[in-house]
Tab-separated table of C-alpha atoms and ligand atoms in Angstrom:
chain	number	residue	atom	x	y	z
Z	1	MET	CA	32.502	-68.769	16.412
Z	2	LEU	CA	33.117	-65.884	19.144
Z	3	ARG	CA	35.211	-64.366	16.337
Z	4	ALA	CA	32.320	-64.921	13.553
Z	5	LEU	CA	30.113	-63.107	16.138
Z	6	LYS	CA	32.371	-60.552	16.679
Z	7	SER	CA	33.109	-59.643	12.991
Z	8	ARG	CA	29.002	-59.149	12.449
Z	9	LEU	CA	28.301	-57.044	15.472
Z	10	LEU	CA	31.563	-54.703	14.589
Z	11	PRO	CA	30.145	-52.747	12.051
Z	12	VAL	CA	27.002	-52.293	14.031
Z	13	ILE	CA	28.221	-50.840	16.887
Z	14	LEU	CA	30.653	-48.645	14.856
Z	15	SER	CA	27.327	-47.267	13.125
Z	16	LEU	CA	25.647	-46.693	16.196
Z	17	CYS	CA	28.536	-45.184	17.552
Z	18	LEU	CA	28.436	-42.604	14.366
Z	19	LEU	CA	24.998	-42.341	14.615
Z	20	SER	CA	25.089	-41.246	18.702
Z	21	LEU	CA	27.959	-38.149	17.969
Z	22	LEU	CA	26.202	-36.894	14.519
Z	23	SER	CA	23.343	-36.830	17.298
Z	24	GLY	CA	25.180	-35.226	19.814
Z	25	CYS	CA	26.450	-32.901	16.972
Z	26	THR	CA	23.094	-31.473	16.055
Z	27	ARG	CA	22.186	-31.471	20.122
Z	28	ALA	CA	24.628	-28.510	20.261
Z	29	ALA	CA	24.177	-26.977	17.641
Z	30	SER	CA	20.248	-26.596	17.717
Z	31	PRO	CA	20.452	-23.372	20.428
Z	32	ASN	CA	22.075	-21.237	17.648
Z	33	THR	CA	19.980	-21.898	14.781
Z	34	THR	CA	16.648	-22.098	16.526
Z	35	THR	CA	17.819	-18.752	18.479
Z	36	ALA	CA	15.754	-15.537	16.859
Z	37	ALA	CA	17.748	-12.558	15.917
Z	38	ARG	CA	17.494	-9.686	18.343
Z	39	VAL	CA	15.576	-6.959	17.469
Z	40	ILE	CA	17.785	-3.677	17.366
Z	41	THR	CA	15.926	-0.610	18.556
Z	42	VAL	CA	16.527	2.522	16.828
Z	43	GLY	CA	15.656	6.098	17.642
Z	44	PHE	CA	15.873	8.357	14.833
Z	45	SER	CA	15.997	12.236	15.351
Z	46	GLN	CA	15.297	13.634	11.620
Z	47	VAL	CA	15.754	17.364	11.035
Z	48	GLY	CA	12.340	17.923	9.719
Z	49	ALA	CA	10.714	17.685	6.556
Z	50	GLU	CA	11.863	21.049	4.901
Z	51	SER	CA	12.187	19.777	1.700
Z	52	ASP	CA	12.568	17.003	-1.163
Z	53	TRP	CA	15.990	16.264	0.187
Z	54	ARG	CA	14.358	15.313	3.637
Z	55	ASN	CA	11.437	13.727	2.347
Z	56	ALA	CA	13.379	11.065	0.440
Z	57	ASN	CA	16.251	10.771	3.497
Z	58	THR	CA	12.963	9.812	5.731
Z	59	GLN	CA	11.782	7.511	3.722
Z	60	SER	CA	14.993	5.798	2.762
Z	61	MET	CA	15.572	5.476	6.469
Z	62	THR	CA	12.295	4.229	7.758
Z	63	GLU	CA	12.889	1.550	4.243
Z	64	ALA	CA	16.167	0.089	5.789
Z	65	LEU	CA	15.251	0.242	9.195
Z	66	SER	CA	12.113	-1.391	8.503
Z	67	GLU	CA	10.566	-4.558	10.842
Z	68	GLU	CA	11.034	-6.211	8.143
Z	69	ASN	CA	14.997	-6.149	8.231
Z	70	GLY	CA	15.307	-6.636	11.710
Z	71	TYR	CA	14.682	-3.317	13.664
Z	72	ARG	CA	12.096	-1.218	15.871
Z	73	LEU	CA	12.367	2.541	14.607
Z	74	ILE	CA	11.659	5.486	16.489
Z	75	LEU	CA	11.575	8.441	14.608
Z	76	SER	CA	11.429	11.555	16.260
Z	77	ASP	CA	10.508	15.038	13.576
Z	78	ALA	CA	12.485	17.815	15.195
Z	79	GLN	CA	10.750	20.889	13.437
Z	80	ASN	CA	13.713	21.911	12.345
Z	81	LYS	CA	14.723	22.988	16.041
Z	82	GLN	CA	18.036	22.110	17.983
Z	83	GLU	CA	16.079	21.744	21.088
Z	84	ARG	CA	13.942	19.368	19.834
Z	85	GLN	CA	16.266	17.040	19.142
Z	86	ILE	CA	18.511	17.696	22.312
Z	87	THR	CA	14.590	16.346	23.676
Z	88	ALA	CA	14.348	13.398	21.434
Z	89	ILE	CA	17.798	12.239	22.218
Z	90	ARG	CA	17.345	12.375	25.846
Z	91	ASN	CA	14.210	10.733	25.497
Z	92	PHE	CA	15.657	7.891	23.822
Z	93	ILE	CA	18.366	7.448	26.458
Z	94	GLN	CA	15.131	7.358	28.512
Z	95	MET	CA	14.010	4.123	26.492
Z	96	GLY	CA	17.152	2.685	26.113
Z	97	VAL	CA	17.498	2.153	22.224
Z	98	ASP	CA	20.290	0.022	20.729
Z	99	TYR	CA	21.293	2.952	19.032
Z	100	ILE	CA	20.701	6.864	17.956
Z	101	VAL	CA	20.917	8.230	14.770
Z	102	LEU	CA	21.063	11.704	14.754
Z	103	ALA	CA	20.515	13.983	11.397
Z	104	PRO	CA	21.801	17.137	12.908
Z	105	THR	CA	19.963	20.802	12.305
Z	106	ASN	CA	23.157	22.492	13.447
Z	107	GLU	CA	26.875	21.380	13.735
Z	108	THR	CA	27.602	22.628	17.053
Z	109	GLY	CA	25.462	23.223	20.093
Z	110	TRP	CA	25.809	18.283	20.719
Z	111	ASP	CA	28.675	17.947	23.716
Z	112	THR	CA	26.372	18.260	26.616
Z	113	VAL	CA	23.612	15.423	25.203
Z	114	LEU	CA	26.082	12.963	23.413
Z	115	THR	CA	28.042	13.212	26.203
Z	116	GLU	CA	24.573	11.922	28.024
Z	117	ALA	CA	24.138	9.084	25.311
Z	118	HIS	CA	27.894	8.633	25.814
Z	119	ALA	CA	27.209	7.651	30.010
Z	120	ALA	CA	24.510	5.224	28.520
Z	121	GLY	CA	26.363	3.203	26.779
Z	122	ILE	CA	24.548	3.829	23.049
Z	123	PRO	CA	26.114	4.443	20.228
Z	124	VAL	CA	25.200	7.332	17.851
Z	125	ILE	CA	25.574	7.307	14.096
Z	126	VAL	CA	26.140	11.187	12.427
Z	127	VAL	CA	24.202	11.272	9.126
Z	128	ASP	CA	24.032	13.710	6.392
Z	129	ARG	CA	25.374	16.760	8.037
Z	130	MET	CA	28.198	17.048	10.819
Z	131	ILE	CA	28.700	18.026	13.851
Z	132	GLU	CA	31.018	19.797	15.608
Z	133	VAL	CA	32.264	18.269	19.396
Z	134	ALA	CA	35.256	19.136	21.739
Z	135	ASP	CA	35.901	14.972	22.235
Z	136	ASP	CA	34.700	13.224	18.695
Z	137	THR	CA	34.142	9.899	20.701
Z	138	LEU	CA	31.023	11.116	21.489
Z	139	TYR	CA	29.721	9.761	18.056
Z	140	THR	CA	30.443	6.816	17.064
Z	141	CYS	CA	30.629	7.482	13.035
Z	142	TRP	CA	29.412	9.899	10.410
Z	143	VAL	CA	28.408	9.418	7.103
Z	144	GLY	CA	27.264	11.878	4.444
Z	145	SER	CA	28.107	15.045	1.664
Z	146	ASP	CA	31.323	16.773	1.328
Z	147	PHE	CA	29.317	20.546	0.979
Z	148	ARG	CA	32.436	22.260	0.117
Z	149	LYS	CA	33.678	20.296	-2.303
Z	150	GLU	CA	30.020	20.032	-3.627
Z	151	GLY	CA	29.582	24.117	-3.233
Z	152	ARG	CA	32.988	24.133	-5.342
Z	153	THR	CA	32.253	22.139	-8.131
Z	154	ALA	CA	29.250	24.368	-8.390
Z	155	VAL	CA	31.315	27.664	-8.622
Z	156	ARG	CA	33.279	25.595	-11.351
Z	157	PHE	CA	30.313	25.382	-13.986
Z	158	MET	CA	29.588	29.717	-13.090
Z	159	ASP	CA	33.292	30.186	-13.975
Z	160	GLY	CA	32.272	28.958	-17.348
Z	161	LEU	CA	29.291	31.318	-17.473
Z	162	SER	CA	29.651	33.505	-20.507
Z	163	GLU	CA	28.249	36.328	-19.555
Z	164	ASN	CA	31.039	38.699	-17.733
Z	165	SER	CA	29.964	39.904	-15.077
Z	166	LEU	CA	27.962	37.814	-11.868
Z	167	ARG	CA	25.580	39.584	-10.401
Z	168	ILE	CA	24.278	36.971	-8.234
Z	169	VAL	CA	21.634	36.117	-5.671
Z	170	HIS	CA	22.982	34.049	-3.123
Z	171	LEU	CA	20.031	32.011	-1.439
Z	172	GLN	CA	21.471	30.122	2.172
Z	173	GLY	CA	20.076	27.385	3.820
Z	174	ASN	CA	19.742	26.869	7.325
Z	175	LEU	CA	22.067	29.290	9.098
Z	176	GLY	CA	24.953	26.597	11.129
Z	177	SER	CA	24.147	23.452	9.298
Z	178	SER	CA	27.316	22.181	7.439
Z	179	ALA	CA	25.263	22.176	4.135
Z	180	GLN	CA	24.805	25.708	4.481
Z	181	ILE	CA	28.173	26.258	5.762
Z	182	GLY	CA	30.023	24.449	3.215
Z	183	ARG	CA	27.961	25.874	0.152
Z	184	THR	CA	28.881	29.288	1.211
Z	185	ALA	CA	32.394	28.275	2.091
Z	186	ALA	CA	32.584	27.904	-1.745
Z	187	LEU	CA	30.916	30.279	-3.263
Z	188	ASP	CA	32.918	32.966	-0.914
Z	189	GLU	CA	36.064	31.312	-2.210
Z	190	GLY	CA	34.619	31.919	-5.920
Z	191	LEU	CA	33.858	35.114	-5.215
Z	192	ALA	CA	37.716	35.746	-3.523
Z	193	GLU	CA	39.199	34.862	-6.564
Z	194	HIS	CA	37.030	36.642	-9.171
Z	195	PRO	CA	36.801	40.273	-7.975
Z	196	ASP	CA	34.370	40.735	-11.192
Z	197	TRP	CA	31.432	38.573	-10.031
Z	198	GLN	CA	29.120	40.875	-7.086
Z	199	LEU	CA	27.158	39.627	-4.695
Z	200	VAL	CA	23.747	41.792	-4.548
Z	201	TYR	CA	22.159	39.608	-2.012
Z	202	ARG	CA	22.428	37.210	0.426
Z	203	GLY	CA	20.043	35.712	3.104
Z	204	THR	CA	18.851	32.296	4.360
Z	205	GLY	CA	15.593	30.816	2.645
Z	206	ASP	CA	15.716	28.058	5.247
Z	207	PHE	CA	15.815	25.515	2.536
Z	208	THR	CA	12.383	26.102	2.233
Z	209	GLN	CA	10.166	26.798	-1.286
Z	210	ALA	CA	7.991	29.252	0.200
Z	211	LYS	CA	11.112	31.129	1.453
Z	212	GLY	CA	12.933	30.797	-1.312
Z	213	GLN	CA	9.690	32.594	-3.521
Z	214	GLU	CA	9.451	35.532	-1.265
Z	215	ILE	CA	12.693	36.468	-1.383
Z	216	VAL	CA	12.472	36.171	-4.619
Z	217	ASN	CA	9.648	37.798	-5.006
Z	218	ASP	CA	10.615	41.079	-2.440
Z	219	LEU	CA	14.227	41.698	-4.976
Z	220	LEU	CA	12.318	41.685	-7.714
Z	221	ASP	CA	9.619	43.891	-6.402
Z	222	GLU	CA	12.782	46.177	-5.530
Z	223	GLN	CA	13.892	46.120	-8.832
Z	224	LEU	CA	17.330	45.000	-8.066
Z	225	ASP	CA	19.307	43.902	-10.765
Z	226	PHE	CA	20.851	40.234	-11.461
Z	227	ASN	CA	21.682	37.393	-13.517
Z	228	VAL	CA	22.662	33.802	-11.406
Z	229	ILE	CA	20.531	32.288	-8.107
Z	230	TYR	CA	22.877	30.506	-6.289
Z	231	SER	CA	20.441	28.554	-4.281
Z	232	GLU	CA	21.685	26.167	-1.551
Z	233	ASN	CA	19.119	23.311	-2.124
Z	234	ASP	CA	16.164	22.888	-5.462
Z	235	ASN	CA	13.191	23.815	-3.024
Z	236	MET	CA	14.544	27.209	-2.541
Z	237	ALA	CA	15.297	27.368	-6.591
Z	238	PHE	CA	11.977	25.946	-7.475
Z	239	GLY	CA	10.363	28.770	-5.010
Z	240	ALA	CA	13.097	31.251	-7.237
Z	241	ILE	CA	11.684	29.714	-10.419
Z	242	ALA	CA	8.241	30.466	-8.997
Z	243	ALA	CA	8.885	34.111	-8.619
Z	244	LEU	CA	10.871	35.235	-11.551
Z	245	LYS	CA	7.676	33.330	-13.370
Z	246	ALA	CA	5.638	36.082	-11.962
Z	247	HIS	CA	7.062	38.822	-12.678
Z	248	GLY	CA	7.500	37.856	-16.367
Z	249	MET	CA	11.088	36.627	-16.263
Z	250	ILE	CA	12.192	33.005	-17.972
Z	251	PRO	CA	14.347	31.360	-15.787
Z	252	GLY	CA	17.505	30.040	-17.552
Z	253	ARG	CA	17.618	32.942	-19.868
Z	254	ASP	CA	16.813	35.876	-18.004
Z	255	VAL	CA	18.371	34.479	-14.499
Z	256	THR	CA	21.139	31.160	-14.526
Z	257	ILE	CA	19.952	29.131	-11.274
Z	258	ILE	CA	22.575	26.922	-9.555
Z	259	SER	CA	20.712	24.819	-7.243
Z	260	PHE	CA	21.860	21.999	-4.728
Z	261	ASP	CA	19.914	17.923	-4.752
Z	262	ALA	CA	19.544	17.051	-7.490
Z	263	GLY	CA	16.399	15.597	-6.959
Z	264	ARG	CA	14.139	14.264	-10.003
Z	265	ARG	CA	11.575	17.581	-10.030
Z	266	ALA	CA	14.493	19.881	-10.064
Z	267	LEU	CA	16.245	17.331	-12.946
Z	268	GLU	CA	13.099	18.173	-15.010
Z	269	LEU	CA	13.585	21.498	-14.763
Z	270	ALA	CA	16.980	21.219	-15.570
Z	271	LEU	CA	15.815	18.971	-19.033
Z	272	ALA	CA	13.373	22.158	-19.391
Z	273	GLY	CA	16.385	24.210	-19.420
Z	274	GLU	CA	15.291	26.617	-16.559
Z	275	ILE	CA	17.964	24.693	-14.234
Z	276	SER	CA	21.437	25.258	-15.442
Z	277	PHE	CA	23.340	23.246	-12.646
Z	278	ASP	CA	22.113	20.998	-10.068
Z	279	MET	CA	24.899	19.744	-7.466
Z	280	GLU	CA	23.607	16.515	-6.491
Z	281	CYS	CA	22.880	15.915	-2.609
Z	282	ASN	CA	22.535	11.717	-1.972
Z	283	PRO	CA	20.497	11.586	0.506
Z	284	LEU	CA	19.994	7.483	0.057
Z	285	HIS	CA	21.797	7.291	3.833
Z	286	GLY	CA	18.802	4.640	5.331
Z	287	PRO	CA	21.032	1.534	3.717
Z	288	ARG	CA	24.427	2.859	4.354
Z	289	VAL	CA	23.415	3.212	8.232
Z	290	ASP	CA	21.874	-0.451	8.164
Z	291	LYS	CA	25.558	-1.438	7.051
Z	292	ILE	CA	27.046	0.562	9.902
Z	293	ILE	CA	24.565	-1.381	12.718
Z	294	ARG	CA	25.188	-4.757	11.464
Z	295	GLN	CA	29.016	-3.959	11.510
Z	296	LEU	CA	28.706	-2.570	14.973
Z	297	GLU	CA	26.574	-5.755	15.913
Z	298	GLU	CA	29.816	-7.996	14.897
Z	299	GLY	CA	32.239	-5.467	16.790
Z	300	ILE	CA	33.583	-3.945	13.524
Z	301	GLN	CA	34.154	-0.583	13.781
Z	302	PRO	CA	33.123	1.503	10.824
Z	303	PRO	CA	34.773	3.694	9.360
Z	304	LYS	CA	34.666	7.319	11.128
Z	305	LEU	CA	33.557	9.731	8.278
Z	306	THR	CA	32.479	8.745	4.771
Z	307	PHE	CA	32.032	10.443	2.777
Z	308	VAL	CA	29.082	9.584	0.102
Z	309	SER	CA	29.943	10.130	-3.759
Z	310	GLU	CA	27.825	12.401	-5.928
Z	311	THR	CA	27.754	13.954	-9.518
Z	312	SER	CA	26.365	16.892	-11.623
Z	313	PHE	CA	23.781	17.598	-13.779
Z	314	ASP	CA	23.767	20.257	-16.550
Z	315	ALA	CA	21.897	21.398	-19.939
Z	316	THR	CA	23.459	18.176	-21.255
Z	317	ILE	CA	20.900	16.130	-19.254
Z	318	THR	CA	18.745	13.520	-20.848
Z	319	ARG	CA	15.470	11.751	-20.495
Z	320	GLU	CA	16.964	8.699	-19.955
Z	321	VAL	CA	19.536	9.906	-17.663
Z	322	LEU	CA	16.659	11.263	-15.251
Z	323	GLU	CA	14.272	8.129	-15.654
Z	324	GLN	CA	17.184	6.318	-13.889
Z	325	ARG	CA	17.636	8.776	-10.786
Z	326	PRO	CA	15.765	6.879	-8.196
Z	327	TYR	CA	14.667	10.017	-6.027
O	401	AHR	O1	21.876	18.596	4.662
O	401	AHR	C1	20.753	18.189	3.521
O	401	AHR	C2	20.217	19.300	2.845
O	401	AHR	O2	19.029	19.924	4.115
O	401	AHR	C3	19.409	19.297	1.476
O	401	AHR	O3	20.463	19.522	0.497
O	401	AHR	C4	18.930	19.848	1.541
O	401	AHR	O4	17.456	20.609	0.693
O	401	AHR	C5	17.841	19.426	3.549
O	401	AHR	O5	17.432	20.388	3.529
């Protein structure tokens, strides 16, 4: 009788034990599954809004570091002034942000403020242009373009131009920015290798359309003789094209235009034959910075330097290629 009772009760007792074990597991797991992911606060010090490239970059950053993606983004526009970036970084430190993202105006002058960020324990991610600091542990990592390589690719194109003597107008970007330093260094290498190339004008157009137009207008008024414009970005090239047209010249026929960035607006001009060569500078750093932050959150150290891969465009560009460009 006792034996029969035992054999009937045993499965019931075992099931109860299993149930209690399972509910124990569920209880233990619940704090993790119900805890909301923390909102990550990012202070982003942006250079300004000097070019189409910059606007595409700001858009990429705000889209990737959005509320829906778990961020609180504090965007600060430095209007092209390094002092404003330094002030913005100090404000971010005061606020106690989780990360600082810096798109620097220039390469130098960051040691003091980044030492302050370091002392506050805030990781600094540098995007786009590079920085030069005595101690590179002051920033966590950098992602951006190889500006000298971009310049060298453009110079290789100039090598193949049919004109036997190039008389070059060189529109530089903001002096001291690595975009300017790299692209200028590449042209200097080209000039050193080609004694028949003449640099007839060099000056900064600050990466803006207005300055590019003003410079080329003045050169044409002075009747300077040139047949190539090496413009360190698209916006200065737009200004140069407007000035050439205002003087009755045909861009692409009378003057060969070399440009950098390869935004859609510029590629329309490449398709129309007005820009002869455009070297891509990729502005879509938002998803890259998001990935870096996710890695850091998981305790993974991202690569110190990441160069993005870029392409170039010339007269062979087609409408189909243009339509596929995301910016
Ligand atoms: O640093 C990237 C450069 O900055 C882009 O080529 C230019 O358009 C921008 O202003």
